[in-house]
Amino acid sequence: MTEYALELRGITKRFGAVVANRDIDLAVRRGCIHGIVGENGAGKSTLMSILYGFYQADEGDIFIRGAPANIHGSQDAIAAGIGMVHQHFMLVDTFSVLENVVLGAETRRLLEPNTRNARAELARLAEEYGLAIDVDAITGQLPVGEQQRVEILKALYRHADILILDEPTGVLTPQEADQLFRVLRSLKERGVTVILITHKLREIIDVTDDVSVLRLGQMVAHRHTSETSMQELAELMVGRSLVETDYSRREALNADAPVAIDVHDLALQTASGAMRLDGVDLQVRRGEILGVAGVAGNGQSALLEVLSGMVAPTAGRFVINGREAKPDDMPDPSEMRALRINHVPEDRLKLGLIKAFTAAESSLLGYQRAEKFNWRGFLRLDVIKDLCESLMQGFDVRPVNPKLRSASFSGGNQQKLILARELDKEPDVLLVGQPTRGVDIGAIELIHERLVAMRDAGCAILLVSVELDEIMALADRIVVMYEGKIVGEVAKADADKATLGLMMANAHNIAQPVRS
Amino acid sequence: MDALSSWFAILDATLRVSTPLILAAMAGLFSERSGIIDISLEGKMLAAAFAAGAMAAVSGSAWFALGAGIVVSVMLALLHGFACITHRGNQVVSGLAINILASGLTVVLGIAWFRRGGQTPTLSGDARFRPLELPFADALSGTPIVGPFYADVVSGHNVLVYTAFAVVALTSWIVYKTRFGLRLRAVGENPLAVDTAGLSVSRLRYGAVAICGVFAGIAGTYLSTAQNASFVREMTAGQGYIALAAVIFGKWRPLPAMLACLMFGFLDAVAIRLQGVELPYIGEVPVQAIQALPYILTVVLLAGFIGKAIAPKAIGVPFVKER
């Protein structure tokens, strides 16, 4: 018996000319939580796909509990005691929790005996690990945190003693993430080995025992978590030293600067009667960044949709860069653009660009009718290509190739391209949603710098983000949304995570906790 | 003829007309639940009808005919599977190709083999599935309503009609009560989940299209050896598409799909009855108008009367394992 649950020796994986993993060594101690960090595209997912049998390594060996293992498919991985919680859950939404858990692990031809066993086993697991769940609930209707719990239960039901989690907190609220970490610790106490793949260093420091760092397909460091720091890990990930940037303003905000966004009692009711926005009032001055915080799905998206002219509000009004907008008199997005109001949407793949378009075409979106791009009904492709190239150079989009399909760029580079397109117009008002979601550290730095430069140039910026760190670093004032309402506002100086966290749960006004 | 017995005659006809629809609908349900669109139900039924008609004429046995119908239909189903599962082809194009293939090949082979302008020889005796008189018809004959209903509507059909209803029960049981059914439903919703659970997506889908082939084969056989006494060119006349519509009406569930088939069958039976009948205020209804009813109903119902039909999520999407 070795002390390692899992060992990789010299794993190399190539896709054509690209080497995704190069000569990787990794040893994961039994009964520990082992973190693997790296930027997007560093090869984390490839490595885990090799472990779970999606890919075969070109070179190298895998040892599980000291014995060499051949993993040719999910079946082999499951048999070897490896369970995986994928970033995008592998669940059938229309199935009950019970059906999802037994799928593929049924030993009998009829369903009934299988589900009966699973029901008993799940009750036991719920007790042992604190993983309680309604087994008859329809999976697709559960909150994401509970869906993730189903994935963990699936792995445990298959007797996994090595559990791999791929970016597990990306979709969770801070509270759900805490709960997940409690579960992971209790798994560890009972001897389960956990591998946590993430790019959030805070989580690594909080829960892991050991950590390995991947950069450009290679393992660059192994550390005991207690002997390292976030600063060191970040530098190992990026491969250069990072300076903690201070984005606070050099000159105080001009209190008399004109108000560029002035929102009064704005409401948006859905056809089913739900209030996505409910009596929202806010002002943003020129040269100011207003941060909108909140747990995802509390009306921030609706706010962006209304202010950018995509959706008409059902009540209230707002004045944006001098144009008054009311439910029956709404400027559409192209008019907004003409008014020098630009929008970097939250969902870049749905609203920001078109995946099948080339980068040049995506960089034109919204301005395809502009005179300089047109000649007698034809697009001036050479001008568009030159524009794209200059945008790419200005924002460090890689590779600098306007003819490449938008989908072929990494998330960070897609985001930089969209930002370049919108900022290039030097707008007076900028609406930004989740500018750094799924973006790696290097790109985050650049995006933050550019937003602050816009602020200093006198642009009014409304910044919606679920990353509290980001909002606290950039915003002059922060408002918190909860169920379509603004439930609190704090100035940058008074902002701390605890207060904001309470506001996000709408618990800050309750003097004493009420037990129901 | 009194009103009651004419209603019974309509219901009796309803069962006869619905049988191929029900069998084809169950066939389509298996395929569609696994994530494979099957517009080739039409072609499989047609090819099976021809194979059965030809085999019955040559061998004189309805059971051999059934075997031939099933074999031919399963082969076409596997062809569809080969194109859509193994080679990730477009499922609609593949289905269409099979329909065109069946439509052309049946006529060509029919002319070459039997020289009757594409028809097969008229069948008689054991070469056809003949009506079965169920027991107890006499015992019940004294009871009002129930007796005549049993004798006129329930009893007196051929074995394939009863098979169709047994197939509905069987389908329902397989889909909801067995391990295969669970996996079938999963593979149509989220094949990636099935794959990560260590199961083979293509094996499941091949299984589903093969079952689809068996039931479509029975449906085709019924057309040429039970409902009619020979194969006639294009004798399916769109019933494969109607069956597919019934699957969608039934929201990919066996019992509701069967009810939809019965409704189409009922309208058809009424249409036959209404030929030449004077209706009050309207006068004689043109036959064409009534025959168009099932199709008009399809459009109207699909346009929103049945609520949103939510298809299996992965339907029509080839499964690509490499990510």
Short mmCIF file of C-alpha atoms in Angstrom, two decimals, chain A residues 31-415:
data_model
loop_
_atom_site.label_atom_id
_atom_site.label_comp_id
_atom_site.label_asym_id
_atom_site.label_seq_id
_atom_site.Cartn_x
_atom_site.Cartn_y
_atom_site.Cartn_z
CA GLY A 31 -7.51 11.15 2.14
CA CYS A 32 -6.43 14.67 1.25
CA ILE A 33 -7.96 17.55 -0.66
CA HIS A 34 -5.59 18.28 -3.52
CA GLY A 35 -6.02 21.47 -5.51
CA ILE A 36 -5.02 21.91 -9.14
CA VAL A 37 -4.84 25.50 -10.30
CA GLY A 38 -4.05 27.07 -13.61
CA GLU A 39 -5.32 29.68 -15.99
CA ASN A 40 -7.95 28.87 -18.59
CA GLY A 41 -6.30 26.80 -21.26
CA ALA A 42 -3.46 25.64 -19.01
CA GLY A 43 -4.51 22.02 -19.55
CA LYS A 44 -6.47 21.29 -16.37
CA SER A 45 -9.52 19.94 -18.15
CA THR A 46 -7.46 17.82 -20.54
CA LEU A 47 -5.65 16.24 -17.63
CA MET A 48 -8.88 15.38 -15.85
CA SER A 49 -10.42 14.08 -19.08
CA ILE A 50 -7.49 11.69 -19.34
CA LEU A 51 -8.13 10.52 -15.79
CA TYR A 52 -11.80 9.98 -16.54
CA GLY A 53 -11.18 8.17 -19.81
CA PHE A 54 -12.44 10.74 -22.30
CA TYR A 55 -8.98 10.94 -23.80
CA GLN A 56 -6.07 8.54 -23.88
CA ALA A 57 -2.70 9.94 -22.93
CA ASP A 58 -0.10 9.68 -25.70
CA GLU A 59 2.61 8.92 -23.17
CA GLY A 60 2.85 8.25 -19.47
CA ASP A 61 1.31 6.06 -16.82
CA ILE A 62 -1.48 6.30 -14.29
CA PHE A 63 -1.28 4.51 -10.93
CA ILE A 64 -4.27 4.14 -8.68
CA ARG A 65 -3.52 3.06 -5.12
CA GLY A 66 -0.08 2.04 -6.34
CA ALA A 67 -1.33 -0.24 -9.09
CA PRO A 68 -0.99 0.67 -12.76
CA ALA A 69 -4.36 1.52 -14.29
CA ASN A 70 -5.61 1.45 -17.85
CA ILE A 71 -8.45 3.88 -18.28
CA HIS A 72 -10.12 3.65 -21.67
CA GLY A 73 -13.52 5.05 -20.82
CA SER A 74 -15.80 6.29 -18.08
CA GLN A 75 -16.57 2.67 -17.26
CA ASP A 76 -12.95 1.97 -16.33
CA ALA A 77 -12.68 5.15 -14.30
CA ILE A 78 -15.81 4.29 -12.33
CA ALA A 79 -14.54 0.77 -11.74
CA ALA A 80 -11.25 2.19 -10.46
CA GLY A 81 -13.15 4.21 -7.89
CA ILE A 82 -12.88 7.59 -9.60
CA GLY A 83 -15.91 9.86 -9.50
CA MET A 84 -16.14 13.13 -11.36
CA VAL A 85 -18.29 16.21 -10.85
CA HIS A 86 -18.17 18.01 -14.18
CA GLN A 87 -18.34 21.75 -14.57
CA HIS A 88 -21.48 21.28 -16.67
CA PHE A 89 -23.50 18.74 -14.77
CA MET A 90 -24.02 15.36 -16.38
CA LEU A 91 -27.61 15.06 -15.27
CA VAL A 92 -30.87 14.35 -17.06
CA ASP A 93 -33.03 17.34 -16.15
CA THR A 94 -36.34 15.54 -16.59
CA PHE A 95 -35.37 12.68 -14.28
CA SER A 96 -35.92 12.46 -10.56
CA VAL A 97 -32.85 12.60 -8.35
CA LEU A 98 -33.22 8.88 -7.75
CA GLU A 99 -33.29 8.06 -11.46
CA ASN A 100 -30.21 10.17 -12.08
CA VAL A 101 -28.33 8.41 -9.33
CA VAL A 102 -29.10 4.88 -10.52
CA LEU A 103 -28.59 5.59 -14.24
CA GLY A 104 -25.77 3.36 -15.43
CA ALA A 105 -25.32 1.73 -12.02
CA GLU A 106 -28.41 -0.48 -12.21
CA THR A 107 -27.59 -4.10 -11.58
CA ARG A 108 -31.06 -5.50 -12.31
CA ARG A 109 -33.06 -5.40 -15.49
CA LEU A 110 -36.18 -4.05 -13.85
CA LEU A 111 -36.14 -0.57 -12.43
CA GLU A 112 -37.94 -1.15 -9.17
CA PRO A 113 -35.34 -3.20 -7.25
CA ASN A 114 -32.63 -0.77 -8.34
CA THR A 115 -34.46 2.31 -7.16
CA ARG A 116 -35.40 0.62 -3.91
CA ASN A 117 -31.73 -0.10 -3.16
CA ALA A 118 -30.70 3.38 -4.19
CA ARG A 119 -33.30 4.98 -1.93
CA ALA A 120 -31.90 3.12 1.07
CA GLU A 121 -28.30 3.83 0.10
CA LEU A 122 -28.99 7.55 -0.45
CA ALA A 123 -30.60 7.78 2.96
CA ARG A 124 -27.43 6.29 4.45
CA LEU A 125 -25.16 8.65 2.50
CA ALA A 126 -27.29 11.62 3.50
CA GLU A 127 -26.78 10.66 7.12
CA GLU A 128 -23.09 9.94 6.87
CA TYR A 129 -21.97 12.95 4.84
CA GLY A 130 -24.70 15.49 5.51
CA LEU A 131 -25.86 15.29 1.92
CA ALA A 132 -29.61 15.42 2.43
CA ILE A 133 -31.76 15.76 -0.67
CA ASP A 134 -35.31 15.09 -1.80
CA VAL A 135 -34.74 11.99 -3.92
CA ASP A 136 -38.09 12.28 -5.72
CA ALA A 137 -37.61 15.89 -6.81
CA ILE A 138 -37.22 16.57 -10.54
CA THR A 139 -33.53 17.31 -10.99
CA GLY A 140 -33.90 20.17 -13.47
CA GLN A 141 -36.06 22.10 -11.01
CA LEU A 142 -33.52 21.99 -8.20
CA PRO A 143 -31.21 24.94 -7.49
CA VAL A 144 -27.71 24.45 -8.95
CA GLY A 145 -26.20 23.82 -5.53
CA GLU A 146 -28.46 20.82 -5.04
CA GLN A 147 -27.88 19.58 -8.57
CA GLN A 148 -24.20 19.54 -7.76
CA ARG A 149 -25.02 17.54 -4.65
CA VAL A 150 -26.75 14.99 -6.89
CA GLU A 151 -23.51 14.69 -8.86
CA ILE A 152 -21.55 14.03 -5.69
CA LEU A 153 -24.12 11.48 -4.56
CA LYS A 154 -23.88 9.79 -7.96
CA ALA A 155 -20.15 9.34 -7.46
CA LEU A 156 -20.51 8.09 -3.88
CA TYR A 157 -23.28 5.69 -4.89
CA ARG A 158 -20.76 4.16 -7.28
CA HIS A 159 -18.33 3.77 -4.35
CA ALA A 160 -15.91 6.39 -5.62
CA ASP A 161 -13.05 7.05 -3.21
CA ILE A 162 -11.31 9.56 -5.47
CA LEU A 163 -13.61 12.47 -6.23
CA ILE A 164 -12.65 15.02 -8.89
CA LEU A 165 -14.47 18.35 -8.97
CA ASP A 166 -13.99 20.58 -12.02
CA GLU A 167 -14.53 24.30 -11.26
CA PRO A 168 -17.28 23.42 -8.79
CA THR A 169 -17.96 26.90 -7.44
CA GLY A 170 -18.33 28.74 -10.72
CA VAL A 171 -22.11 28.41 -10.58
CA LEU A 172 -22.62 28.63 -6.83
CA THR A 173 -23.51 31.48 -4.47
CA PRO A 174 -20.95 32.14 -1.72
CA GLN A 175 -23.24 30.36 0.77
CA GLU A 176 -23.65 27.32 -1.48
CA ALA A 177 -19.90 27.23 -1.97
CA ASP A 178 -19.34 27.20 1.80
CA GLN A 179 -21.75 24.32 2.10
CA LEU A 180 -19.90 22.45 -0.64
CA PHE A 181 -16.61 22.90 1.21
CA ARG A 182 -18.16 21.54 4.40
CA VAL A 183 -19.21 18.46 2.45
CA LEU A 184 -15.74 18.09 0.96
CA ARG A 185 -14.17 18.25 4.41
CA SER A 186 -16.52 15.59 5.74
CA LEU A 187 -15.69 13.40 2.73
CA LYS A 188 -12.03 13.83 3.52
CA GLU A 189 -12.56 12.85 7.16
CA ARG A 190 -14.06 9.60 5.97
CA GLY A 191 -11.06 8.80 3.81
CA VAL A 192 -12.22 10.04 0.41
CA THR A 193 -9.53 11.68 -1.69
CA VAL A 194 -10.70 14.91 -3.29
CA ILE A 195 -9.16 16.65 -6.30
CA LEU A 196 -10.34 20.21 -6.70
CA ILE A 197 -9.73 21.96 -10.02
CA THR A 198 -10.24 25.69 -9.92
CA HIS A 199 -8.82 29.04 -10.84
CA LYS A 200 -10.04 30.68 -7.65
CA LEU A 201 -7.05 30.87 -5.35
CA ARG A 202 -9.10 31.82 -2.31
CA GLU A 203 -10.72 28.36 -2.40
CA ILE A 204 -7.36 26.63 -2.70
CA ILE A 205 -6.07 28.39 0.39
CA ASP A 206 -9.29 27.72 2.30
CA VAL A 207 -9.84 24.01 1.75
CA THR A 208 -6.92 22.17 0.21
CA ASP A 209 -4.04 20.30 1.83
CA ASP A 210 -1.78 20.22 -1.21
CA VAL A 211 -1.78 22.19 -4.41
CA SER A 212 -0.27 21.74 -7.87
CA VAL A 213 0.04 24.51 -10.43
CA LEU A 214 -0.35 24.03 -14.17
CA ARG A 215 0.92 26.53 -16.67
CA LEU A 216 0.82 26.13 -20.46
CA GLY A 217 0.34 22.39 -20.15
CA GLN A 218 3.14 21.78 -17.69
CA MET A 219 3.21 21.22 -13.96
CA VAL A 220 5.26 24.10 -12.64
CA ALA A 221 4.98 23.57 -8.91
CA HIS A 222 3.72 21.34 -6.11
CA ARG A 223 3.20 22.88 -2.68
CA HIS A 224 1.74 22.07 0.70
CA THR A 225 -1.01 24.63 1.00
CA SER A 226 0.14 25.66 4.44
CA GLU A 227 3.52 26.63 2.99
CA THR A 228 2.32 28.86 0.18
CA SER A 229 0.27 31.99 -0.37
CA MET A 230 -2.21 33.34 -2.88
CA GLN A 231 0.42 35.75 -4.11
CA GLU A 232 2.89 32.96 -4.84
CA LEU A 233 0.28 30.74 -6.50
CA ALA A 234 -0.95 33.59 -8.68
CA GLU A 235 2.57 34.30 -9.84
CA LEU A 236 3.20 30.63 -10.54
CA MET A 237 0.00 30.45 -12.58
CA VAL A 238 0.75 33.50 -14.67
CA GLY A 239 4.48 32.95 -14.82
CA ARG A 240 5.48 36.47 -13.87
CA SER A 241 5.22 38.61 -10.81
CA LEU A 242 1.96 40.41 -10.31
CA VAL A 243 1.69 43.81 -8.76
CA GLU A 244 -1.33 44.40 -6.63
CA THR A 245 -2.96 47.19 -8.61
CA ASP A 246 -4.66 50.00 -6.79
CA TYR A 247 -7.51 51.28 -8.89
CA SER A 248 -8.59 54.05 -6.57
CA ARG A 249 -8.82 57.42 -8.25
CA ARG A 250 -6.05 59.96 -8.27
CA GLU A 251 -8.43 62.90 -8.01
CA ALA A 252 -11.61 62.97 -5.98
CA LEU A 253 -14.84 62.44 -7.87
CA ASN A 254 -16.33 65.71 -8.99
CA ALA A 255 -19.58 65.92 -7.05
CA ASP A 256 -20.99 68.32 -9.62
CA ALA A 257 -20.32 66.10 -12.60
CA PRO A 258 -23.48 65.70 -14.67
CA VAL A 259 -25.68 62.70 -13.96
CA ALA A 260 -25.53 60.43 -17.00
CA ILE A 261 -27.86 57.67 -15.83
CA ASP A 262 -30.87 58.74 -13.78
CA VAL A 263 -33.34 55.99 -12.99
CA HIS A 264 -36.70 56.59 -11.31
CA ASP A 265 -38.93 53.89 -9.88
CA LEU A 266 -38.12 51.47 -12.68
CA ALA A 267 -40.09 48.22 -12.80
CA LEU A 268 -40.14 45.20 -15.08
CA GLN A 269 -42.83 42.60 -14.67
CA THR A 270 -42.73 39.33 -16.58
CA ALA A 271 -45.75 37.84 -18.32
CA SER A 272 -46.09 35.42 -15.42
CA GLY A 273 -46.30 38.31 -12.95
CA ALA A 274 -42.87 38.05 -11.37
CA MET A 275 -41.13 41.38 -10.68
CA ARG A 276 -37.68 41.27 -12.26
CA LEU A 277 -37.21 44.94 -11.38
CA ASP A 278 -39.18 46.56 -8.60
CA GLY A 279 -38.98 50.29 -7.91
CA VAL A 280 -35.33 50.76 -8.80
CA ASP A 281 -33.83 54.24 -8.30
CA LEU A 282 -30.21 55.00 -9.05
CA GLN A 283 -27.92 57.68 -10.43
CA VAL A 284 -24.51 57.45 -12.05
CA ARG A 285 -22.42 60.56 -12.68
CA ARG A 286 -19.92 61.09 -15.45
CA GLY A 287 -16.55 59.81 -14.32
CA GLU A 288 -18.05 57.41 -11.79
CA ILE A 289 -18.27 53.64 -11.59
CA LEU A 290 -21.40 52.34 -9.90
CA GLY A 291 -21.08 48.70 -8.90
CA VAL A 292 -24.22 46.54 -8.85
CA ALA A 293 -23.71 43.53 -6.58
CA GLY A 294 -26.01 40.65 -5.80
CA VAL A 295 -26.42 36.93 -6.11
CA ALA A 296 -26.96 36.11 -9.80
CA GLY A 297 -30.61 36.28 -10.82
CA ASN A 298 -31.77 39.09 -8.55
CA GLY A 299 -32.57 41.61 -11.28
CA GLN A 300 -29.10 42.71 -12.37
CA SER A 301 -29.58 41.19 -15.80
CA ALA A 302 -32.98 42.85 -16.14
CA LEU A 303 -31.43 46.20 -15.23
CA LEU A 304 -28.86 45.86 -18.01
CA GLU A 305 -31.49 44.71 -20.49
CA VAL A 306 -33.70 47.73 -19.79
CA LEU A 307 -30.96 50.36 -19.66
CA SER A 308 -29.42 49.11 -22.91
CA GLY A 309 -32.77 49.31 -24.70
CA MET A 310 -33.23 45.57 -25.23
CA VAL A 311 -36.37 45.34 -23.12
CA ALA A 312 -38.96 48.02 -22.32
CA PRO A 313 -39.74 48.49 -18.62
CA THR A 314 -43.34 48.03 -17.50
CA ALA A 315 -43.30 51.10 -15.25
CA GLY A 316 -41.04 53.99 -14.27
CA ARG A 317 -38.67 56.02 -16.40
CA PHE A 318 -35.01 56.80 -16.81
CA VAL A 319 -32.88 59.45 -18.42
CA ILE A 320 -29.72 58.16 -20.02
CA ASN A 321 -27.21 60.59 -21.53
CA GLY A 322 -29.99 63.16 -21.92
CA ARG A 323 -32.52 60.89 -23.58
CA GLU A 324 -35.65 60.20 -21.55
CA ALA A 325 -36.98 56.65 -21.81
CA LYS A 326 -40.42 55.47 -20.72
CA PRO A 327 -42.34 52.23 -21.20
CA ASP A 328 -44.11 53.62 -24.29
CA ASP A 329 -41.13 55.56 -25.58
CA MET A 330 -38.04 53.38 -25.53
CA PRO A 331 -34.95 53.92 -27.63
CA ASP A 332 -33.82 50.66 -29.19
CA PRO A 333 -30.23 49.44 -28.85
CA SER A 334 -29.13 51.04 -32.12
CA GLU A 335 -30.46 54.41 -30.99
CA MET A 336 -28.66 53.90 -27.71
CA ARG A 337 -25.47 53.31 -29.64
CA ALA A 338 -26.05 56.49 -31.60
CA LEU A 339 -26.42 58.28 -28.25
CA ARG A 340 -22.92 57.12 -27.28
CA ILE A 341 -24.24 54.57 -24.83
CA ASN A 342 -22.45 51.24 -25.16
CA HIS A 343 -23.14 47.86 -23.64
CA VAL A 344 -20.84 44.93 -22.84
CA PRO A 345 -23.41 42.19 -22.26
CA GLU A 346 -23.25 39.58 -19.49
CA ASP A 347 -23.50 36.60 -21.77
CA ARG A 348 -20.83 37.13 -24.37
CA LEU A 349 -21.67 34.04 -26.42
CA LYS A 350 -25.38 34.82 -26.64
CA LEU A 351 -25.38 38.60 -26.89
CA GLY A 352 -21.81 39.76 -27.39
CA LEU A 353 -20.72 38.00 -30.55
CA ILE A 354 -21.74 35.33 -32.99
CA LYS A 355 -19.70 32.19 -32.58
CA ALA A 356 -19.77 31.19 -36.22
CA PHE A 357 -18.64 34.64 -37.39
CA THR A 358 -15.01 35.51 -37.91
CA ALA A 359 -13.43 37.85 -35.39
CA ALA A 360 -13.62 40.64 -37.98
CA GLU A 361 -17.35 40.14 -38.43
CA SER A 362 -17.92 39.97 -34.69
CA SER A 363 -15.94 43.16 -34.19
CA LEU A 364 -18.33 44.91 -36.58
CA LEU A 365 -21.57 43.91 -34.86
CA GLY A 366 -23.82 46.88 -34.20
CA TYR A 367 -21.92 49.13 -36.58
CA GLN A 368 -22.51 47.28 -39.82
CA ARG A 369 -24.46 50.25 -41.21
CA ALA A 370 -21.81 52.83 -40.40
CA GLU A 371 -20.78 54.77 -43.48
CA LYS A 372 -17.10 53.99 -43.30
CA PHE A 373 -17.74 50.23 -43.52
CA ASN A 374 -20.08 50.44 -46.52
CA TRP A 375 -19.70 51.20 -50.18
CA ARG A 376 -22.81 51.19 -52.41
CA GLY A 377 -24.45 48.34 -50.55
CA PHE A 378 -21.30 46.30 -50.11
CA LEU A 379 -19.32 45.86 -46.93
CA ARG A 380 -15.77 47.12 -47.14
CA LEU A 381 -14.11 43.98 -45.90
CA ASP A 382 -10.59 45.39 -46.01
CA VAL A 383 -11.55 48.31 -43.76
CA ILE A 384 -13.33 45.95 -41.37
CA LYS A 385 -10.34 43.64 -41.22
CA ASP A 386 -8.00 46.56 -40.51
CA LEU A 387 -10.31 47.79 -37.77
CA CYS A 388 -10.40 44.34 -36.18
CA GLU A 389 -6.64 44.07 -36.34
CA SER A 390 -6.16 47.41 -34.64
CA LEU A 391 -8.73 46.49 -31.97
CA MET A 392 -6.93 43.22 -31.37
CA GLN A 393 -3.58 44.92 -31.01
CA GLY A 394 -4.99 47.59 -28.73
CA PHE A 395 -6.51 45.04 -26.37
CA ASP A 396 -3.94 42.28 -26.65
CA VAL A 397 -6.36 39.81 -28.21
CA ARG A 398 -4.54 36.66 -29.16
CA PRO A 399 -4.04 35.34 -31.77
CA VAL A 400 -4.15 38.52 -33.86
CA ASN A 401 -6.08 36.93 -36.69
CA PRO A 402 -9.28 38.66 -37.82
CA LYS A 403 -10.19 35.70 -40.01
CA LEU A 404 -10.37 33.19 -37.18
CA ARG A 405 -13.85 32.12 -36.08
CA SER A 406 -15.01 33.88 -32.91
CA ALA A 407 -15.63 30.54 -31.25
CA SER A 408 -11.97 29.58 -31.62
CA PHE A 409 -10.78 32.25 -29.20
CA SER A 410 -10.55 31.57 -25.49
CA GLY A 411 -13.17 33.18 -23.25
CA GLY A 412 -10.79 35.89 -22.13
CA ASN A 413 -9.86 36.83 -25.68
CA GLN A 414 -13.50 36.86 -26.78
CA GLN A 415 -14.27 39.20 -23.92
#
